[in-house]
Short mmCIF file of C-alpha atoms in Angstrom, two decimals:
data_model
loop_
_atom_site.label_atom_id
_atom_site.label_comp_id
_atom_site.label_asym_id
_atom_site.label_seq_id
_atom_site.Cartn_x
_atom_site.Cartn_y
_atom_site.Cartn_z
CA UNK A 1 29.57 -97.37 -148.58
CA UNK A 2 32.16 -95.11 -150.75
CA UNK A 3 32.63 -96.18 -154.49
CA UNK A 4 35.64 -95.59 -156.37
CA UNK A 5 35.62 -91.74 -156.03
CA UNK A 6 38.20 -91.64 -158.94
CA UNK A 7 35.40 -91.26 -161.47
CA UNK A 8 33.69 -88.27 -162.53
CA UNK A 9 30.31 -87.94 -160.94
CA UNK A 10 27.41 -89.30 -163.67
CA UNK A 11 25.51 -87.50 -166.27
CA UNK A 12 21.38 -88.75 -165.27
CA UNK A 13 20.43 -87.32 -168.87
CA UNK A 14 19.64 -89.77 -171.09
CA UNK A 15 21.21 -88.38 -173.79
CA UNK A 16 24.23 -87.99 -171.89
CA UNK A 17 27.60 -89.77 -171.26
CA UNK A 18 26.29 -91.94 -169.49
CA UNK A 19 23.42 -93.48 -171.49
CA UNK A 20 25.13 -95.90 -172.73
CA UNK A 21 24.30 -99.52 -172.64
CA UNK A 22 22.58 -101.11 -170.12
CA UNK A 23 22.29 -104.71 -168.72
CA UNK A 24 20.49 -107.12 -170.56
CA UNK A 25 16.61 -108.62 -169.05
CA UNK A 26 18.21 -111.85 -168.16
CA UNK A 27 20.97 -110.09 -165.98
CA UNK A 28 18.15 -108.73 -163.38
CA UNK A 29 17.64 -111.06 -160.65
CA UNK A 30 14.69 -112.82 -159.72
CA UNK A 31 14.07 -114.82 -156.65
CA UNK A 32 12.58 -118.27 -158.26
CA UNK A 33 9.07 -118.83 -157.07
CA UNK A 34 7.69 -121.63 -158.72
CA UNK A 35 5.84 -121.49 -161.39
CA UNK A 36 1.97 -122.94 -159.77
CA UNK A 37 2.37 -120.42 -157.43
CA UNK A 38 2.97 -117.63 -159.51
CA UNK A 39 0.31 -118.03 -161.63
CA UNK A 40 -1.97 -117.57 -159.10
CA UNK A 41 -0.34 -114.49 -158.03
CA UNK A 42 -0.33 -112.96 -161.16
CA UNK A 43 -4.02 -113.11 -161.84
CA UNK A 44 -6.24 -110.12 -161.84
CA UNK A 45 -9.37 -110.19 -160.52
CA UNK A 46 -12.43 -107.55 -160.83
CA UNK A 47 -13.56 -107.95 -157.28
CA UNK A 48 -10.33 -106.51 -154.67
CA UNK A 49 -10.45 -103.88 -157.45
CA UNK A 50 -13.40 -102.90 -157.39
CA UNK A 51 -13.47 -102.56 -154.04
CA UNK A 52 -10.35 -100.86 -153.55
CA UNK A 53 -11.29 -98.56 -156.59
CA UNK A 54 -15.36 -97.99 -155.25
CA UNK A 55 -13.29 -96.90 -151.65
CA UNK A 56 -11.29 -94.56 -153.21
CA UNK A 57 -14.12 -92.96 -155.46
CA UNK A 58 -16.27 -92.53 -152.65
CA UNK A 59 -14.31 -90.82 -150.69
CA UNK A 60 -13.18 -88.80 -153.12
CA UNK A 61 -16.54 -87.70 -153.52
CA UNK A 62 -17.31 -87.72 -150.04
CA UNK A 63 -14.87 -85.60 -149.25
CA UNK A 64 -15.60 -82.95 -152.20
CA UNK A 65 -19.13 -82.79 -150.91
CA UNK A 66 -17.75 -81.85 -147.57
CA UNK A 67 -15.26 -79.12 -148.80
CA UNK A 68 -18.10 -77.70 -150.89
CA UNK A 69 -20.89 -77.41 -147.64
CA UNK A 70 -18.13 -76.28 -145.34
CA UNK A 71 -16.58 -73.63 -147.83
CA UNK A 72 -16.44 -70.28 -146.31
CA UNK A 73 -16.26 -71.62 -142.82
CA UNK A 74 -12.65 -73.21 -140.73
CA UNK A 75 -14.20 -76.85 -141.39
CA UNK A 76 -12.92 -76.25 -145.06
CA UNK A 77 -9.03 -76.47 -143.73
CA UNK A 78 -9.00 -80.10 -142.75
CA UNK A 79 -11.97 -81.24 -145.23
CA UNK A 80 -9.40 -79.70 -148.00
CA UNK A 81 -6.76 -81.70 -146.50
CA UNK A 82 -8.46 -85.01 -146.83
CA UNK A 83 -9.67 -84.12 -149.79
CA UNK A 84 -6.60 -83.38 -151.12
CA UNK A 85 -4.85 -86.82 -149.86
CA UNK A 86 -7.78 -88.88 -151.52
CA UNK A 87 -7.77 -87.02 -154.70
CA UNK A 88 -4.01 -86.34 -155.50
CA UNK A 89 -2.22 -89.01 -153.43
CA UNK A 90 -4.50 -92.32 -154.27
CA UNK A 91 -4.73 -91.02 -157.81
CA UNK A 92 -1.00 -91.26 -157.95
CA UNK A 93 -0.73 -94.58 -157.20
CA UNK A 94 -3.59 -95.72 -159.07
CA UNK A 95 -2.35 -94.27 -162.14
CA UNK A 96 0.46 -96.50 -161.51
CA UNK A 97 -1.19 -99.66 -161.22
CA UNK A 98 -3.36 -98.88 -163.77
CA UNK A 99 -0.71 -98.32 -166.23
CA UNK A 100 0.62 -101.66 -165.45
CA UNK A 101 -2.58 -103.31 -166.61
CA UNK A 102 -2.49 -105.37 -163.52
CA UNK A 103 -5.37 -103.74 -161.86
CA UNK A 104 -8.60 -105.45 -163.14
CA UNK A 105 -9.53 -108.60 -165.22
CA UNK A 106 -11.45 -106.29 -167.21
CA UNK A 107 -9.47 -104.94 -169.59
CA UNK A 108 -11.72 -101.61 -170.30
CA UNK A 109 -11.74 -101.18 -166.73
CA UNK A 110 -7.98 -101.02 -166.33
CA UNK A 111 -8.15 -98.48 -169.53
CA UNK A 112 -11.03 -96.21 -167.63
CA UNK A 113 -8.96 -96.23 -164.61
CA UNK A 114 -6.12 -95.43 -165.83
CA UNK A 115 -7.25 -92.53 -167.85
CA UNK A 116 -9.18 -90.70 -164.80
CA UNK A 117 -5.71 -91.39 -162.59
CA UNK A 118 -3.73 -89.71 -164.89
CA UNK A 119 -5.68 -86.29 -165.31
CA UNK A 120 -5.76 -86.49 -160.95
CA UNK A 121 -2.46 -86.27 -161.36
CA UNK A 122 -1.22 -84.16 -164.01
CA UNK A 123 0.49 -86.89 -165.82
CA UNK A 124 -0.03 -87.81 -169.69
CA UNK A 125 -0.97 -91.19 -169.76
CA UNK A 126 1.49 -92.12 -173.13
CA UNK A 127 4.40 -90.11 -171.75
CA UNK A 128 4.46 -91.65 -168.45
CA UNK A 129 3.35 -95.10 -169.81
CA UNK A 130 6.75 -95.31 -171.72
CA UNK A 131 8.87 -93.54 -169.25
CA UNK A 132 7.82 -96.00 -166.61
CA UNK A 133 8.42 -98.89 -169.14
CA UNK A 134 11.59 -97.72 -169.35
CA UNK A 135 11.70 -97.10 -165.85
CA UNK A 136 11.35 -100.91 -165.06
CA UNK A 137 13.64 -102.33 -167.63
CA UNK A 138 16.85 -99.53 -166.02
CA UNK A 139 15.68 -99.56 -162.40
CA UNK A 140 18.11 -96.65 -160.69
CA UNK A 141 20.52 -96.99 -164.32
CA UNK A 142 22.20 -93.87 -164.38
CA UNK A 143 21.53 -91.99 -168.46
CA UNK A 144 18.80 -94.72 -168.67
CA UNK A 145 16.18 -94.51 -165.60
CA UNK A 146 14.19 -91.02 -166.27
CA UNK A 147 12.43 -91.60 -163.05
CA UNK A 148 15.46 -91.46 -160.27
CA UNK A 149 13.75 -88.97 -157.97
CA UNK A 150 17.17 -88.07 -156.21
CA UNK A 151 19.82 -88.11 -158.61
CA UNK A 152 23.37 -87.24 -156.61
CA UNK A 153 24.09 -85.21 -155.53
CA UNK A 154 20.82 -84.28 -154.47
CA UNK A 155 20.10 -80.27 -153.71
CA UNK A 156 18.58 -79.32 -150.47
CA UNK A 157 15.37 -77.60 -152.24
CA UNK A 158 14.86 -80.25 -154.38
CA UNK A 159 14.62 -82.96 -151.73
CA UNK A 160 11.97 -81.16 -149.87
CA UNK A 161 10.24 -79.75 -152.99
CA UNK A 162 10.02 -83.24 -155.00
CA UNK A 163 8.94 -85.05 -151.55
CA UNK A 164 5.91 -82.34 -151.07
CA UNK A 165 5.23 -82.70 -155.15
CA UNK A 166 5.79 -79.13 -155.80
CA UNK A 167 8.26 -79.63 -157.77
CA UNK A 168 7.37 -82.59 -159.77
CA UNK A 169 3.54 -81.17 -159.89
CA UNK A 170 5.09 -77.75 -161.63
CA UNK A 171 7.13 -80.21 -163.77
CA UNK A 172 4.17 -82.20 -164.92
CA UNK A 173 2.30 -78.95 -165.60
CA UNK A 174 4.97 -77.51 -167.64
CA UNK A 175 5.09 -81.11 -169.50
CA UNK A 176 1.65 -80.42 -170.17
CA UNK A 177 1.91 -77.29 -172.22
CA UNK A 178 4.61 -78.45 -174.15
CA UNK A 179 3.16 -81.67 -175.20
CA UNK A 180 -0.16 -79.34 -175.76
CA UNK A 181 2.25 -77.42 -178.25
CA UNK A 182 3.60 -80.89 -179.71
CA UNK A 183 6.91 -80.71 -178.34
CA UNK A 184 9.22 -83.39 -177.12
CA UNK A 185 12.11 -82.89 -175.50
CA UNK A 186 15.69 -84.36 -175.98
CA UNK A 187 15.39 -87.18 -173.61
CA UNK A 188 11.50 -87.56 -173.99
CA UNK A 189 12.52 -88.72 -177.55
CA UNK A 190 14.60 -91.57 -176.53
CA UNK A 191 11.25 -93.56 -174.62
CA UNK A 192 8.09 -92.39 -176.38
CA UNK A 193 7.56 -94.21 -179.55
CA UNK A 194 6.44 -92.40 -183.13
CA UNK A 195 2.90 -94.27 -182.80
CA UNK A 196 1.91 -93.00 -178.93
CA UNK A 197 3.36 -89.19 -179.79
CA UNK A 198 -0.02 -87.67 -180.93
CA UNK A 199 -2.12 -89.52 -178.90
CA UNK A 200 0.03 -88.34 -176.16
CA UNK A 201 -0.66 -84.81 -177.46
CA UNK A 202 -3.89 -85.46 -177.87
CA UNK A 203 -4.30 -86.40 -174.01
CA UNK A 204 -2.39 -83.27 -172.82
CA UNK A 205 -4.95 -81.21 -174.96
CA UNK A 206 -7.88 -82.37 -173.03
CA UNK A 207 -6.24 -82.19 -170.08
CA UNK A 208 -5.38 -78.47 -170.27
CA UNK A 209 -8.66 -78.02 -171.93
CA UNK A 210 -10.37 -79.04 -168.49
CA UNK A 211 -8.06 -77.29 -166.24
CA UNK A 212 -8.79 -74.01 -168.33
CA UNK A 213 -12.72 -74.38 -168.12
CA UNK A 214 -12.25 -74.68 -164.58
CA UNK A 215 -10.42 -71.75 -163.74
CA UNK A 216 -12.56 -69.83 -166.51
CA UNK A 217 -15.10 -71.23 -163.92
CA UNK A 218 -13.39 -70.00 -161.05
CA UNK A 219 -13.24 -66.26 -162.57
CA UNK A 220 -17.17 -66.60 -163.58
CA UNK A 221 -17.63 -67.92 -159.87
CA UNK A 222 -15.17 -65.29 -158.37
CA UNK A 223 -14.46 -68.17 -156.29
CA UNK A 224 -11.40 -70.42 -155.53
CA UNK A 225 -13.34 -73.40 -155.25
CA UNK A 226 -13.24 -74.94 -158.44
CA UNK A 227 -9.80 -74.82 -158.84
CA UNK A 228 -9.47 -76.29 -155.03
CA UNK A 229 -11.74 -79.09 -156.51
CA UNK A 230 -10.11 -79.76 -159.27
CA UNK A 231 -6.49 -79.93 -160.55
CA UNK A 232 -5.42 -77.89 -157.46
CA UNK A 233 -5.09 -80.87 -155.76
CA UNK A 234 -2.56 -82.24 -157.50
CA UNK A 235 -0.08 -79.26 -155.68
CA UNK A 236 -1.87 -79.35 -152.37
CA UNK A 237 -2.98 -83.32 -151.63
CA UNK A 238 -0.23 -85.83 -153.13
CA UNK A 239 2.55 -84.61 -150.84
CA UNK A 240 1.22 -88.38 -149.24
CA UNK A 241 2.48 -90.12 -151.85
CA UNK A 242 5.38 -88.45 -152.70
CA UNK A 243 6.41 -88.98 -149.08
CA UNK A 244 6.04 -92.42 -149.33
CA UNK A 245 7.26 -92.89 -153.14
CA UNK A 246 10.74 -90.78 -152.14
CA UNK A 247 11.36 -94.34 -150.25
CA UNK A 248 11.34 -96.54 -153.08
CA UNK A 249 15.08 -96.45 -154.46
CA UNK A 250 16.73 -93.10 -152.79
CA UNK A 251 19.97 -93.63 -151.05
CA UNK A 252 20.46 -96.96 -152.24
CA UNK A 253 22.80 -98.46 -155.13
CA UNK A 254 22.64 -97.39 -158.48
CA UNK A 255 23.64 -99.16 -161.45
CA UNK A 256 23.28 -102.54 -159.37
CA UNK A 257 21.25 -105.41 -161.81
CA UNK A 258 19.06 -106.50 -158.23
CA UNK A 259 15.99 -105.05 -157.27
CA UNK A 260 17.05 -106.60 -153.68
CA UNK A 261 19.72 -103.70 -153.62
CA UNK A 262 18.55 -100.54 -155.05
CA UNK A 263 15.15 -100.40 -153.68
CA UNK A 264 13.22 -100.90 -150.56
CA UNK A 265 10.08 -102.96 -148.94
CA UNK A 266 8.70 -101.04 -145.90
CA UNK A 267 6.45 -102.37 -143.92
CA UNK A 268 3.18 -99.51 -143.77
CA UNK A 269 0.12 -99.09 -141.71
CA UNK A 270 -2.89 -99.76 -143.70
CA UNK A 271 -4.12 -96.23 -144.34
CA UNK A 272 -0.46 -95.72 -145.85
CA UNK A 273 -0.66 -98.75 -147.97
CA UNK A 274 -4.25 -98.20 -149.16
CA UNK A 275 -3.27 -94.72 -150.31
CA UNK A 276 -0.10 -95.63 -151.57
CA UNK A 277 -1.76 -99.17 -153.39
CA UNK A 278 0.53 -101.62 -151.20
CA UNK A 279 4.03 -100.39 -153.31
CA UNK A 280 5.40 -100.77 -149.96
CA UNK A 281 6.24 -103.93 -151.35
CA UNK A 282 8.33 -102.21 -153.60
CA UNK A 283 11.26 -105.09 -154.36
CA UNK A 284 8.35 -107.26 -154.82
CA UNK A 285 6.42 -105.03 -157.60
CA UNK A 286 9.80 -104.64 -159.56
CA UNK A 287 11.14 -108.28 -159.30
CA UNK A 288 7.70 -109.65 -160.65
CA UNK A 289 5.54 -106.32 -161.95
CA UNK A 290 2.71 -108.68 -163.31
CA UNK A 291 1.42 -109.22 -159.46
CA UNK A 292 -1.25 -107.02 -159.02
CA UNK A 293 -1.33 -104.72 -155.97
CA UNK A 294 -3.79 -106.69 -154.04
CA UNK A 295 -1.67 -109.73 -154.25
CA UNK A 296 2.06 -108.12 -153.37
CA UNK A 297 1.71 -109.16 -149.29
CA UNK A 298 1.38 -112.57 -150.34
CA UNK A 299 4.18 -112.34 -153.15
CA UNK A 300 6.48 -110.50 -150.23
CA UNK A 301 6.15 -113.70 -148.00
CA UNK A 302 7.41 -116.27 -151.11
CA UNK A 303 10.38 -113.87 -151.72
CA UNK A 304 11.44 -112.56 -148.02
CA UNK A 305 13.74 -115.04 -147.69
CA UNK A 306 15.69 -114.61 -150.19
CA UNK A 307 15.78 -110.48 -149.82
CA UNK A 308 17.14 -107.93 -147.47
CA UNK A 309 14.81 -107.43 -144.69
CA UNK A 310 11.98 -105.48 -145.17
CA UNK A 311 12.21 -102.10 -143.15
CA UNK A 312 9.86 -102.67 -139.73
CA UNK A 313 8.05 -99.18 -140.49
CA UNK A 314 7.89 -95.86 -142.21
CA UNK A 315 9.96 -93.72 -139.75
CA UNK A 316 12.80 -96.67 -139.85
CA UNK A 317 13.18 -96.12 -143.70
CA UNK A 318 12.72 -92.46 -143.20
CA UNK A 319 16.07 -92.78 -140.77
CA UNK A 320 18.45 -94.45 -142.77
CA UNK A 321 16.88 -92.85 -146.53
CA UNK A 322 16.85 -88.95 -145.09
CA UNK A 323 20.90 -89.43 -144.06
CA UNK A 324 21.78 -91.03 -146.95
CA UNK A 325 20.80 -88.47 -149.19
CA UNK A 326 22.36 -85.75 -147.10
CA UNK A 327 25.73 -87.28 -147.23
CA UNK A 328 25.10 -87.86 -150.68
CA UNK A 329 25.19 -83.91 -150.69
CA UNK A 330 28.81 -83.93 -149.51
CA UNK A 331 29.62 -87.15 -151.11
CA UNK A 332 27.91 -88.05 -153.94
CA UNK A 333 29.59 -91.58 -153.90
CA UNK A 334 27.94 -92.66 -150.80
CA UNK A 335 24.94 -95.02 -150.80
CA UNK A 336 23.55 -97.71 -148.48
CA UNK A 337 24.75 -101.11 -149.10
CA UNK A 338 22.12 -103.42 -148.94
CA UNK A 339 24.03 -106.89 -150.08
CA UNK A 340 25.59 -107.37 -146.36
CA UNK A 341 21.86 -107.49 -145.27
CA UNK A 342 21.62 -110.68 -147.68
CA UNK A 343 20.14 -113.49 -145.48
CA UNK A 344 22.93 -116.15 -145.50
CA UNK A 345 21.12 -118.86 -147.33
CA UNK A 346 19.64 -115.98 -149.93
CA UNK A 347 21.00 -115.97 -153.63
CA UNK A 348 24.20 -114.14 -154.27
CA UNK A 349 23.39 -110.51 -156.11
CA UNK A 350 24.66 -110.50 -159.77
CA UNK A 351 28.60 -109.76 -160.03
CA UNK A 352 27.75 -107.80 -163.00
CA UNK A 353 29.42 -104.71 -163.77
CA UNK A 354 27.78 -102.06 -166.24
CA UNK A 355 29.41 -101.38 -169.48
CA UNK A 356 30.96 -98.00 -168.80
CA UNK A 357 33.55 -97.61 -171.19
CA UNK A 358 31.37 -97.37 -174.05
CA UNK A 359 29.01 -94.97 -171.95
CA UNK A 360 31.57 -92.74 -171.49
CA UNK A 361 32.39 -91.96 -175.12
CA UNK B 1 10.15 -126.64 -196.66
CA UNK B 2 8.54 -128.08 -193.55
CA UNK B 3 10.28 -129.25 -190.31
CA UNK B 4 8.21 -130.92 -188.18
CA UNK B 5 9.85 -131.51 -184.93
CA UNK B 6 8.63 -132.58 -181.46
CA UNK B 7 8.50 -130.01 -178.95
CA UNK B 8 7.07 -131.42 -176.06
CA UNK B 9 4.36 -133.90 -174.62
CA UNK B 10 0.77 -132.32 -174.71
CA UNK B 11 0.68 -133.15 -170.78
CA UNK B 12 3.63 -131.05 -170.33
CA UNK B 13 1.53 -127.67 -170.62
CA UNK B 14 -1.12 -127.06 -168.27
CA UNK B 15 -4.56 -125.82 -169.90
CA UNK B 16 -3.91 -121.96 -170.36
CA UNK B 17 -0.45 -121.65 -169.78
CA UNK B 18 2.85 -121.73 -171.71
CA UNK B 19 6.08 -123.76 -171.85
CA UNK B 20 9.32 -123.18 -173.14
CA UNK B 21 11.22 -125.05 -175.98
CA UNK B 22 14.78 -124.63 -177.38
CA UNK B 23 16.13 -125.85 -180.46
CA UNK B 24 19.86 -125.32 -180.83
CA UNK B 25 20.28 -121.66 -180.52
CA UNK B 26 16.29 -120.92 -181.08
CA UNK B 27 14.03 -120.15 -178.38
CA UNK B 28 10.04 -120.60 -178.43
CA UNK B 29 7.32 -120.66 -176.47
CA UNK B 30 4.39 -123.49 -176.97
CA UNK B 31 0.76 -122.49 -175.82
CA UNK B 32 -1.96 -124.41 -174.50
CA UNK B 33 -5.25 -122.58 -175.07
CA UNK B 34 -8.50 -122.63 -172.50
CA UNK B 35 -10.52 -125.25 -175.66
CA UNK B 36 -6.88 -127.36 -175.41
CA UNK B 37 -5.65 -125.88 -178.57
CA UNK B 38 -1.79 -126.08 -178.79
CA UNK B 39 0.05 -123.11 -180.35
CA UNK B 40 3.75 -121.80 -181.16
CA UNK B 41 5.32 -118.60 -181.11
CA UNK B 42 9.07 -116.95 -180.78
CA UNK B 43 10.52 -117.17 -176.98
CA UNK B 44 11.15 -113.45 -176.57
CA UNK B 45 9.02 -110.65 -176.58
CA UNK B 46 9.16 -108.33 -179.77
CA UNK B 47 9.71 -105.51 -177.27
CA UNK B 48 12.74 -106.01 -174.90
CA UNK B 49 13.47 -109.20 -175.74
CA UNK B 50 12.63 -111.12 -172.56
CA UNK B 51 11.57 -114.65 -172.87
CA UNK B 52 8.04 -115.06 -172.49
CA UNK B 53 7.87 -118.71 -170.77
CA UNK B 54 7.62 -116.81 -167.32
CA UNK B 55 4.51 -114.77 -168.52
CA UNK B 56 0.84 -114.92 -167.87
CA UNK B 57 -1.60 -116.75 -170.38
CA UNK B 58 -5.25 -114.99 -170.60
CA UNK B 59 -7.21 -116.92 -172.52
CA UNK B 60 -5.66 -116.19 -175.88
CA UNK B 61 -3.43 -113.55 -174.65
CA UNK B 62 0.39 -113.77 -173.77
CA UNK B 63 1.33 -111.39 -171.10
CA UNK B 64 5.30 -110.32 -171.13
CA UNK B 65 6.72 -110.53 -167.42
CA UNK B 66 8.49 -107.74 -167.79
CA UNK B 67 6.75 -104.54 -169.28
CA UNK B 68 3.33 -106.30 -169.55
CA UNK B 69 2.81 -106.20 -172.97
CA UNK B 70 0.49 -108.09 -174.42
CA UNK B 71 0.43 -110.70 -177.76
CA UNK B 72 -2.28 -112.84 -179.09
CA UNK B 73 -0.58 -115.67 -179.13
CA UNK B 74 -2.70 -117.61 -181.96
CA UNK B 75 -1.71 -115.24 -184.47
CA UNK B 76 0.82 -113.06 -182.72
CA UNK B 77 -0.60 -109.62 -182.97
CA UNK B 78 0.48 -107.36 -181.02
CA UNK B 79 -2.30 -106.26 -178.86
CA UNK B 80 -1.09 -104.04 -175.71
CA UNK B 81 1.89 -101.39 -175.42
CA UNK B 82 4.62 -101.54 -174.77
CA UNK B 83 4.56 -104.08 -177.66
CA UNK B 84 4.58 -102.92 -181.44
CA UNK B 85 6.29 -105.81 -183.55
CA UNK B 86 4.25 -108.56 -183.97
CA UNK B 87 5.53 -111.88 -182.59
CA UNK B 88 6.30 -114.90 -185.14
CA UNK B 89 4.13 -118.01 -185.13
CA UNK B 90 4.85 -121.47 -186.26
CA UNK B 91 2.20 -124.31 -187.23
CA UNK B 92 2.07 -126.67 -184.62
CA UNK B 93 -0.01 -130.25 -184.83
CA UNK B 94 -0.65 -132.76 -182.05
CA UNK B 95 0.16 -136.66 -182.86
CA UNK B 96 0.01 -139.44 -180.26
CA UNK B 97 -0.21 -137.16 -177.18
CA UNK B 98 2.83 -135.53 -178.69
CA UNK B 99 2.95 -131.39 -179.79
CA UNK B 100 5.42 -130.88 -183.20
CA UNK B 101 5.93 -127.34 -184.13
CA UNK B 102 7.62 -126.82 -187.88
CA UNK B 103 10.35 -124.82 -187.25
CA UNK B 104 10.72 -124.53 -191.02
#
């Protein structure tokens, strides 16, 4: 669908012309599930967790022990590979569902978790915490959201370098040593609060503190292997979840007050959704983001009927997202138009329209 | 200068959950703790303001439904980021089967 191609194309800074205001919390849609039922949806429990969590550990650790005795020999390829997925992809989205709080009943649990996730995968804990905040209150809000993976128009490089994470995973290095140094930038100023700002250079000091002793351990060892254990697979092994994560909200509206329109349920196989921690189910973790991840199936069938359909699998979102955004390279005004898929007895989307004169100052 | 007013019947709120309560252009939220303790605080939370009544009660904790931020909602404290400001709290007493909050 073409939008009034009149305008100047946006400014995704958030210090830019376009952060200006946003919608309010009560102008976001939410399909009404009543209230019994979403009680028990939202409560955490330790045991799914811990099972999920105990999985993911032991392969992790499986895994490591199997790169280590095949080192030096082919069998290291592919045990580096799944290494590499269980470490840096199900880290990823842990360290998301951890820094919802959702995860566990136990609240020092959910804290443990979520402090391991983040060193797997580069990311400060405090930054991200309040960019991700922020991140759910402007879903896709041009100036506002600092997580829109694809702003428009998207370059060519950047679509295949922020899919594989080697872009984003040099990004969240370089975040690193800055916030080591106790510098913010510009637009990092506008989400992370006074009180979080030395604890979040706190954090990045310990994390570059353990990535140095293990490439000082690398030179002692004269061997790669350290470094292929740990923090290297951050580049090599969460290409997985950036693959699947580039299918949340890319391609679709922006600026739109309706989860239902600017982001995307896709139905997975279960290895996908148990490395990628069921955000599949992605219209259902933003509408309600209290469910926990073990509970989002069950949310998706209250909801469905009042949403878009959900995508039947991976490749079908891959084949309308991976068009989308190349148009979006000629056209930056193009996006896919998700309210005609409204089931007819669904809720009309919010006619609200964002604020843009005083943006544009 | 106290204000008692009724806010609601005490069967109204399930144990461990919330309910919400207007008065004129006020908004609050009126607890029901796990020992059937009835408590009052402000509707919206200190961070975004989003009203609360849609949140999750933990025993003594208010969960926000938007960012997940967390109060204590006997005294208000804020006790999990994204929140900072402390939420307000009103004295609340139960008569007859009945919960009054003074609104002051």
């Amino acid at each position: 669908m073409l939008q009034d191609n009149t305008i100047p194309w946006r400014d995704y800074s958030l210090t830019g012309r376009d952060s200006g205001p946003s919608f309010a919390p009560k102008q976001w849609y939410s399909t009404p599930v009543p209230r019994k039922r979403m009680k028990e949806l939202m409560k955490r429990r330790d045991a799914p967790a811990l099972i999920d969590y105990g999985i993911w550990l032991g392969f992790v650790l499986a895994t490591g022990a199997l790169v280590i005795l095949t080192w030096g020999t082919w069998w290291a390829v592919p045990s580096v590979i799944l290494y590499g997925v269980f470490y840096g992809s199900c880290a990823d989205s842990r360290w998301h569902e951890c820094c919802h709080g959702t995860v566990f009943k136990t609240p020092w649990l959910n804290t443990a978790a979520y402090q391991l996730a983040s060193f797997m995968s580069l990311k400060n804990p405090y930054l991200w915490r309040w960019s991700h905040t922020r991140h759910h209150t402007d879903t896709v809000i041009v100036g506002k959201d600092p997580e829109i993976a694809f702003p428009r128009p998207p370059h060519p490089l950047n679509i295949l370098w922020n899919m594989l994470h080697l872009q984003s995973g040099w990004n969240e290095l370089k975040k690193m040593f800055w916030l080591s140094a106790g510098r913010l930038t510009k637009d990092q100023k506008t989400f992370l609060i006074e009180a979080d700002r030395s604890k979040a250079f706190l954090a990045s000091r310990v994390h570059l503190a353990i990535l140095a002793m293990t490439f000082a351990l690398a030179m002692v060892l004269q061997s790669w292997l350290p470094i292929v254990l740990i923090g290297g697979p951050t580049f090599y092994g969460s290409w997985l979840h950036h693959l699947l994560a580039s299918l949340q909200h890319a391609g679709l509206a922006e600026d739109v007050p309706d989860h239902r329109l600017n982001s995307r349920t896709v139905y997975m196989n279960w290895f996908f959704r148990f490395v990628y921690s069921n955000m599949n189910y992605h219209v259902e973790h933003h509408m309600y983001p209290m469910v926990p991840f073990y509970n989002l199936p069950a949310l998706h069938e209250e909801i469905k009927v009042d949403c878009p359909p959900a995508y039947a699998g991976t490749m079908t979102a891959f084949r309308e997202m991976l068009p989308a955004i190349l148009i979006q390279r000629r056209d930056p005004f193009y996006f896919v138009d998700r309210k005609p898929l409204l089931p007819k007895d669904a809720n009309p989307s919010p006619e609200y329209t964002r604020p843009t004169a005083i943006a544009a100052e | 200068m106290t204000n008692w007013t009724r806010a609601c019947a005490c069967d109204d709120i399930e144990t461990e959950d919330l309910i919400r309560y207007d008065n004129g252009d006020r908004t609050f939220a009126i607890y029901r703790s796990p020992e059937d303790e009835f408590y009052c605080t402000d509707g919206l939370c200190t961070h975004e303001e989003v009203h609360l009544e849609d949140g999750l009660v933990i025993d003594h904790l208010i969960e926000c439904p938007m960012h997940n931020g967390q109060f204590d909602y006997r005294t208000g404290e804020a006790k999990r980021s994204p929140v900072c400001v402390n939420l307000k709290t009103y004295p609340v007493k139960v008569e007859d089967g009945d919960v009054f909050i003074d609104i002051g």
